[in-house]
mmCIF file of C-alpha atoms in Angstrom:
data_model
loop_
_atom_site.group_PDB
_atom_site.id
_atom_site.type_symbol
_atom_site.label_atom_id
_atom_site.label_comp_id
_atom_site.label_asym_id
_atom_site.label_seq_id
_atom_site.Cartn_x
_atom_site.Cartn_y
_atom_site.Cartn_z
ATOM 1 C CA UNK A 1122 193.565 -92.474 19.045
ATOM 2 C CA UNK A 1123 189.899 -93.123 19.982
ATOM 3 C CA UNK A 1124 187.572 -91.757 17.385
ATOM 4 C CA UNK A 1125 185.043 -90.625 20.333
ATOM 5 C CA UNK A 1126 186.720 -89.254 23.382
ATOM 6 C CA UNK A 1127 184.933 -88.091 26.817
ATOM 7 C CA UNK A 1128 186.433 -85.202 29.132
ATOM 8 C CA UNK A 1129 186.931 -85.483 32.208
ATOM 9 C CA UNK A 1130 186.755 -89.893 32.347
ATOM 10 C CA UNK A 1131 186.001 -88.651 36.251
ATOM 11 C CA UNK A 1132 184.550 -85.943 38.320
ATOM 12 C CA UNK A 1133 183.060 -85.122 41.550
ATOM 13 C CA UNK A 1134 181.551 -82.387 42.399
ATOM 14 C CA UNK A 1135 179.150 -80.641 44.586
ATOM 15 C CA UNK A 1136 175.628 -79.794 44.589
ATOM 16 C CA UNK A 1137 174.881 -76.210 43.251
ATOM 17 C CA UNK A 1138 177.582 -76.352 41.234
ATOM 18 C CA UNK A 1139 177.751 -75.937 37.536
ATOM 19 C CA UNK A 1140 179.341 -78.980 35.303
ATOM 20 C CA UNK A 1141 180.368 -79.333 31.446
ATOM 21 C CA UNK A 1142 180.669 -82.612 29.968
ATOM 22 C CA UNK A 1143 182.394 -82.612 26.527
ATOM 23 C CA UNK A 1144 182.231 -84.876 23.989
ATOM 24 C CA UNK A 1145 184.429 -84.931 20.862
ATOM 25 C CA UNK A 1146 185.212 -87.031 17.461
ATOM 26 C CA UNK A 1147 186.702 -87.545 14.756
ATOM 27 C CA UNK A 1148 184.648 -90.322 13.020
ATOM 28 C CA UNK A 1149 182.964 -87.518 10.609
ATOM 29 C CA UNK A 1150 179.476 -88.393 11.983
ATOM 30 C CA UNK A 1151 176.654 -85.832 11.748
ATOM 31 C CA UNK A 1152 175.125 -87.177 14.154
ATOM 32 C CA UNK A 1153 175.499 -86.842 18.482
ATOM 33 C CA UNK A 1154 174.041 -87.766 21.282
ATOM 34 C CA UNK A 1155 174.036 -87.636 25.391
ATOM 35 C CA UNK A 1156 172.972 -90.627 27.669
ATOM 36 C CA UNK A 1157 173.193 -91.286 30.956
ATOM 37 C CA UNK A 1158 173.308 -95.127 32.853
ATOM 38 C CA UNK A 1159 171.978 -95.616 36.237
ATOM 39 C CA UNK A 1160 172.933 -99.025 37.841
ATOM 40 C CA UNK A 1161 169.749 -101.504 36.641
ATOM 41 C CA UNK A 1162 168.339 -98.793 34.384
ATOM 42 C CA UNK A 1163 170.316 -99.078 31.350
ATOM 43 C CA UNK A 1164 170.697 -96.193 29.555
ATOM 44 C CA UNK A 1165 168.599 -93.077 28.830
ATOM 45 C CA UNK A 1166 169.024 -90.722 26.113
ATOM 46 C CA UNK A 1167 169.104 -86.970 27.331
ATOM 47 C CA UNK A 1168 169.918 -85.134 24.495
ATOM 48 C CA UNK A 1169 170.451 -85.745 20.699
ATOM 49 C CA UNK A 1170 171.579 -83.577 17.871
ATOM 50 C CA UNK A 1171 171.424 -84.901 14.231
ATOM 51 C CA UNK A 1172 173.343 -81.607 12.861
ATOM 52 C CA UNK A 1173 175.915 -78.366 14.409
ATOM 53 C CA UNK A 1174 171.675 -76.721 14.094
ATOM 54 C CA UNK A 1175 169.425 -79.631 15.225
ATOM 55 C CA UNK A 1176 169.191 -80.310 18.869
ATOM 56 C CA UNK A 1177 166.669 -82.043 20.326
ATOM 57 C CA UNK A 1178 165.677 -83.843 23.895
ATOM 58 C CA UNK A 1179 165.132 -87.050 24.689
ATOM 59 C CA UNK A 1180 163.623 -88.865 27.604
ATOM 60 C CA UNK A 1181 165.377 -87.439 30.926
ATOM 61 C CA UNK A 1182 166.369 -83.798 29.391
ATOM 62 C CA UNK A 1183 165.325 -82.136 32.943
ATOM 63 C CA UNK A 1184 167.953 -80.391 34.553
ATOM 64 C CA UNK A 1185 170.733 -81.131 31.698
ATOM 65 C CA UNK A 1186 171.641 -78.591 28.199
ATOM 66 C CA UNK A 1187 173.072 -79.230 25.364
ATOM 67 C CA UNK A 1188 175.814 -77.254 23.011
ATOM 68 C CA UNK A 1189 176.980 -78.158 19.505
ATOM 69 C CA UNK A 1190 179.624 -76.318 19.072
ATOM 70 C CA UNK A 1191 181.304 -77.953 15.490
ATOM 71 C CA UNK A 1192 179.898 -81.050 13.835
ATOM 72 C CA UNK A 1193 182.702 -82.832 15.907
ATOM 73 C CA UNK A 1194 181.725 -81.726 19.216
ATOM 74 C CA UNK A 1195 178.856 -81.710 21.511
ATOM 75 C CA UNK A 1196 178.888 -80.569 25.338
ATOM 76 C CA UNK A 1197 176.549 -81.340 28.355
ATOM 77 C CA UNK A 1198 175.852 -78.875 30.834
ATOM 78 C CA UNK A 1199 174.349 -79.817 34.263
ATOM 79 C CA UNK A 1200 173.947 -76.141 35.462
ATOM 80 C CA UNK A 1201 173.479 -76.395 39.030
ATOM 81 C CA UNK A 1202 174.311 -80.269 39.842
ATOM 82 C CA UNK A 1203 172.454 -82.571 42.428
ATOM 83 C CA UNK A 1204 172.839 -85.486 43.818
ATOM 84 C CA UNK A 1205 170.799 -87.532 41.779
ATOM 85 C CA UNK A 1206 172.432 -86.577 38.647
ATOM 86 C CA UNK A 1207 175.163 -89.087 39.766
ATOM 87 C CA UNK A 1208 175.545 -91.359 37.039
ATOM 88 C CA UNK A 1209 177.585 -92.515 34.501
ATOM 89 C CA UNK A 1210 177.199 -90.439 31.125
ATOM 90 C CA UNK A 1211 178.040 -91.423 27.317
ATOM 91 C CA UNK A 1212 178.598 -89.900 24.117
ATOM 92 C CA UNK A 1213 177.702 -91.373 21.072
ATOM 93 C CA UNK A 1214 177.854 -90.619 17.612
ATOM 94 C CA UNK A 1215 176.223 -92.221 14.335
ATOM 95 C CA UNK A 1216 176.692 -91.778 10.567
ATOM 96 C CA UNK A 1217 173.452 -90.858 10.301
ATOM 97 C CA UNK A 1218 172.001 -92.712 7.316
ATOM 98 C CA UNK A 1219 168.787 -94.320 8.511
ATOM 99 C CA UNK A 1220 169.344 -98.019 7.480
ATOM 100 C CA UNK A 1221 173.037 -98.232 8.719
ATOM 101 C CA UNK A 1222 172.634 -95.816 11.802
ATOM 102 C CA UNK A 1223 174.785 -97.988 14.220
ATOM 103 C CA UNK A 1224 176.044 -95.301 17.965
ATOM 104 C CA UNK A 1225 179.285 -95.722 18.408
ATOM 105 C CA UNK A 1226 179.854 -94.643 22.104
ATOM 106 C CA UNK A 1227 183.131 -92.904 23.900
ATOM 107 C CA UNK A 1228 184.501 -94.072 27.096
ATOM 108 C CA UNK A 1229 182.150 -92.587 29.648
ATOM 109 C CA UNK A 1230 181.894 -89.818 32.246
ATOM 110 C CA UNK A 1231 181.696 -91.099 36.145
ATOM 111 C CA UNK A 1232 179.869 -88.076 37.825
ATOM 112 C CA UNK A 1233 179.367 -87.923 41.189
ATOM 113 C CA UNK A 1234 177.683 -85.269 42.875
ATOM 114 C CA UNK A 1235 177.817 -84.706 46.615
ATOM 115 C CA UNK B 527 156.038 -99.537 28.511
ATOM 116 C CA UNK B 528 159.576 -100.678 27.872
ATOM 117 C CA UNK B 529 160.305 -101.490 24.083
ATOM 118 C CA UNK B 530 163.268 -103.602 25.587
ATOM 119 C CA UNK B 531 163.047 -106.194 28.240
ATOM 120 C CA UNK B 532 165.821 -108.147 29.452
ATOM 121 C CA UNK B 533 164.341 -110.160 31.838
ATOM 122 C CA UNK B 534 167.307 -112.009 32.870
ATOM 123 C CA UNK B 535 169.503 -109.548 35.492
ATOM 124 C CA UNK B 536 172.244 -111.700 36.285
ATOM 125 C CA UNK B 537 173.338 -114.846 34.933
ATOM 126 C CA UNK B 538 176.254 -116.742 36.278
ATOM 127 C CA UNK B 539 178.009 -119.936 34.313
ATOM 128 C CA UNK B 540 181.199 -122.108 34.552
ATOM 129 C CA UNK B 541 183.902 -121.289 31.986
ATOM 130 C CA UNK B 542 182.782 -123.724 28.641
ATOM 131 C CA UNK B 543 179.266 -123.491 29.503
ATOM 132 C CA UNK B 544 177.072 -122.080 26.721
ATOM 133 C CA UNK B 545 174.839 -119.010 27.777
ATOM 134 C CA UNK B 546 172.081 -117.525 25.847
ATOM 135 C CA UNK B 547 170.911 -113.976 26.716
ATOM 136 C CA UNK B 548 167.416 -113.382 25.789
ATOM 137 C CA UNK B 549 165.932 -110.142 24.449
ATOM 138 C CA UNK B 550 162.232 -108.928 24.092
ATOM 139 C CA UNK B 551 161.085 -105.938 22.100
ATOM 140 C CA UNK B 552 157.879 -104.167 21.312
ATOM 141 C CA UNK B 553 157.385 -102.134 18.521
ATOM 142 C CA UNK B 554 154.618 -101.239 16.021
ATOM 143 C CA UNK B 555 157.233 -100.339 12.831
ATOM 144 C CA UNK B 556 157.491 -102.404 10.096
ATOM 145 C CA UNK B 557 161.023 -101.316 9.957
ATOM 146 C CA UNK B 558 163.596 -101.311 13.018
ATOM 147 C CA UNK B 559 167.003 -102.194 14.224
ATOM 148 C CA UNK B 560 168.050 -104.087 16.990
ATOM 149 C CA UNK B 561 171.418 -104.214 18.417
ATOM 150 C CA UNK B 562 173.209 -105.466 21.286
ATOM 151 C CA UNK B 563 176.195 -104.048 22.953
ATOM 152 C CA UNK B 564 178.632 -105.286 25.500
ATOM 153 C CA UNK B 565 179.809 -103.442 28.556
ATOM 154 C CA UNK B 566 182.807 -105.158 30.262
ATOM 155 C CA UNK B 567 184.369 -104.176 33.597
ATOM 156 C CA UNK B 568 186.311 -101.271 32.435
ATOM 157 C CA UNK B 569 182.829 -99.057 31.687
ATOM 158 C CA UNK B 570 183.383 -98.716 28.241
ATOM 159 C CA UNK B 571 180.085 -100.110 25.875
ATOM 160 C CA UNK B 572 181.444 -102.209 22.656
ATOM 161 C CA UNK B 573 178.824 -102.743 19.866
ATOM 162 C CA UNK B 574 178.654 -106.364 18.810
ATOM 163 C CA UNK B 575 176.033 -106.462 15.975
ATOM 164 C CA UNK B 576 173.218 -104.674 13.915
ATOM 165 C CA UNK B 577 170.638 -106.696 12.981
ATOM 166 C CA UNK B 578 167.533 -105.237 10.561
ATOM 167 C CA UNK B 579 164.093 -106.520 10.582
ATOM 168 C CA UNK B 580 163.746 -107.050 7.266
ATOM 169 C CA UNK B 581 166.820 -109.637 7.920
ATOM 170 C CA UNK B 582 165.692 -112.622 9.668
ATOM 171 C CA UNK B 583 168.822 -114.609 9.135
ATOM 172 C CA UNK B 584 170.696 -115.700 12.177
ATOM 173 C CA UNK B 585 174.554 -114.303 12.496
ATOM 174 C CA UNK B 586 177.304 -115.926 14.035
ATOM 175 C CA UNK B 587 180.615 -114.542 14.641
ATOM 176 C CA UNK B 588 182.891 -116.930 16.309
ATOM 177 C CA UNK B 589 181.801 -118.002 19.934
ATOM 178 C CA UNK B 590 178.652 -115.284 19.107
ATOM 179 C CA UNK B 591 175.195 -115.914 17.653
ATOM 180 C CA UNK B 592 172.132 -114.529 17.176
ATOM 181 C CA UNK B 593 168.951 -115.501 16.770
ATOM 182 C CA UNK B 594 166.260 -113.308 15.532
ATOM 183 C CA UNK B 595 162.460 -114.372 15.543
ATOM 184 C CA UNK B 596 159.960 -111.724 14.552
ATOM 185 C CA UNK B 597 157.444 -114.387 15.409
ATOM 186 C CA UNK B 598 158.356 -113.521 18.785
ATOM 187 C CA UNK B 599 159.739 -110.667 18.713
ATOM 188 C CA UNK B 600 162.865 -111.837 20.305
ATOM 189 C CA UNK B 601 166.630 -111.345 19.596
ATOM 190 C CA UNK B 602 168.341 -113.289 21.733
ATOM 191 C CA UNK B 603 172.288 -113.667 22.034
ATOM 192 C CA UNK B 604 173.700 -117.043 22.761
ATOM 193 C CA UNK B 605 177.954 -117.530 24.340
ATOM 194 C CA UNK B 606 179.272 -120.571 22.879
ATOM 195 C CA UNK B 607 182.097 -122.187 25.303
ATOM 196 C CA UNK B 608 182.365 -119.189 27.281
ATOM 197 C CA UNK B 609 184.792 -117.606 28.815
ATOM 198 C CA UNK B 610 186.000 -115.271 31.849
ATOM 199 C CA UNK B 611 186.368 -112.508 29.220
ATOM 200 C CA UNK B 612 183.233 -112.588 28.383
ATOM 201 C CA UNK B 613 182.021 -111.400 31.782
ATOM 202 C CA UNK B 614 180.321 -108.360 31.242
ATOM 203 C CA UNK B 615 176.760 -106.245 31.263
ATOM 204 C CA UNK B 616 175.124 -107.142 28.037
ATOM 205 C CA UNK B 617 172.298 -104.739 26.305
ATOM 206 C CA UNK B 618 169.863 -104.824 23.833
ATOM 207 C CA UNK B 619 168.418 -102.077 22.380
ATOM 208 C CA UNK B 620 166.030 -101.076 19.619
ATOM 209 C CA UNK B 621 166.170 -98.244 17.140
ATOM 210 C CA UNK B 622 162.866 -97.173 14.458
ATOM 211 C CA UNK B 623 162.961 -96.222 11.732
ATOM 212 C CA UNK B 624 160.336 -93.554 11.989
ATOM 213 C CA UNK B 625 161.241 -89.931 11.268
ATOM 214 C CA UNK B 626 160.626 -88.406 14.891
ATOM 215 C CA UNK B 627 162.260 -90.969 16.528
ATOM 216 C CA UNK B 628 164.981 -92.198 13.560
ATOM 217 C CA UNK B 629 168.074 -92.905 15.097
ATOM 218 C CA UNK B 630 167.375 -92.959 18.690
ATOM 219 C CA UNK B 631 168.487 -96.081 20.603
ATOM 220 C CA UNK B 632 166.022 -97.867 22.960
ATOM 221 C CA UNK B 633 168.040 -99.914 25.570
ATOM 222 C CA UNK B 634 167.102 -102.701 28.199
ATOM 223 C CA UNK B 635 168.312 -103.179 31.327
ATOM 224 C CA UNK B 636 170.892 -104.825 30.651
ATOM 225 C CA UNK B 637 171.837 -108.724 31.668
ATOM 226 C CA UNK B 638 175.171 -109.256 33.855
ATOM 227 C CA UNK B 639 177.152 -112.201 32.986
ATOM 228 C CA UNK B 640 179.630 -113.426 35.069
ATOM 229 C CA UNK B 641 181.720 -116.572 33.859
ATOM 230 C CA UNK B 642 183.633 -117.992 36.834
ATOM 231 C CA UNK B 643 186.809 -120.347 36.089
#
């Protein structure tokens, strides 16, 4: 099994509408985050959380919320969805240890929103 | 100001051709990470290395090198006798070790490599 796994791998939706994006593992890591990638942007951190009571936002957090529900899960919430939140959005997750900090990312979310 | 530039977008090569994907960063710590991930046709991003800036030693790992050069603040990622599997989007990114920002990942734009037959 994957030790971080993304649901749903695909959605579309429609503008106005209210989307959850949930992340969960099973690596043990304290440590979560959200990004999104836009074709020729790379990727942009939207959200991080370094513990189930530390969240904190990163460079595009506009729009987007966060939830840490256990130390192995952390959703995204796009509460009313537009069109330019189409993207493709990752999970990632790190030990957490400064020096040996290395994000392991799940699979990815395709969003579209019409 | 981007920490990471990739300036190469896409780079195309023949299958056995050696490629070398070059990497720029900026950053005023002492102490950072830099780290390059591969994303191949099927989405998913695969981390390839971790190198620390207190570690100036070049890496290889099979048909993978690295070569990092404070003096230039480059980390650049050279294909040895590539191959169609190794067409992907490759990314750089930086991490610093300060305590506001510990942890988070700085990407570039990302290079595309294609490797034709």
């Amino acid at each position: 099994d994957a030790d971080v796994t993304q649901t749903p791998r695909n959605r579309i939706t429609k503008t106005g509408k209210r989307i959850m994006l949930e992340c969960s593992q099973t690596k043990g890591h304290d440590r979560m985050y959200w990004y999104r990638q836009d074709p020729g942007l790379g990727l942009r951190l939207i959200y991080y959380s370094f513990d189930v009571k530390d969240i904190n936002k990163g460079e595009i957090s506009d729009g987007y919320s966060v939830s840490r529900q256990a130390q192995a899960k952390f959703s995204l919430s796009l509460e009313s969805a537009i069109p330019n939140q189409t993207a493709l959005y990752f999970c990632a997750t790190s030990v957490g240890q400064g020096r040996e900090d290395t994000q392991y990312f799940g699979p990815g979310t395709r969003l579209t929103v019409l | 100001a981007q920490k990471v530039t990739q300036a190469q977008t896409e780079i195309s090569v023949v299958e056995k051709e050696d490629v070398t994907l070059d990497c720029v960063y900026e950053t005023r710590d002492t102490t950072y990470y830099l780290f390059w991930y591969k994303q191949p046709p099927s989405g998913e991003l695969v981390f390839l290395i971790r190198r620390n800036s207190f570690d100036e030693q070049n890496e290889i790992s099979g048909r993978y090198s690295w070569n990092f050069q404070k003096s230039t603040s480059s980390f650049n990622f050279t294909i040895t006798a590539s191959q169609v599997v190794d067409s992907a989007v490759y990314f750089c990114a930086l991490s610093e070790d300060r305590g506001s920002t510990l942890g988070r990942l700085y990407f570039g734009r990302g290079t595309q490599l294609t490797v034709w037959p």
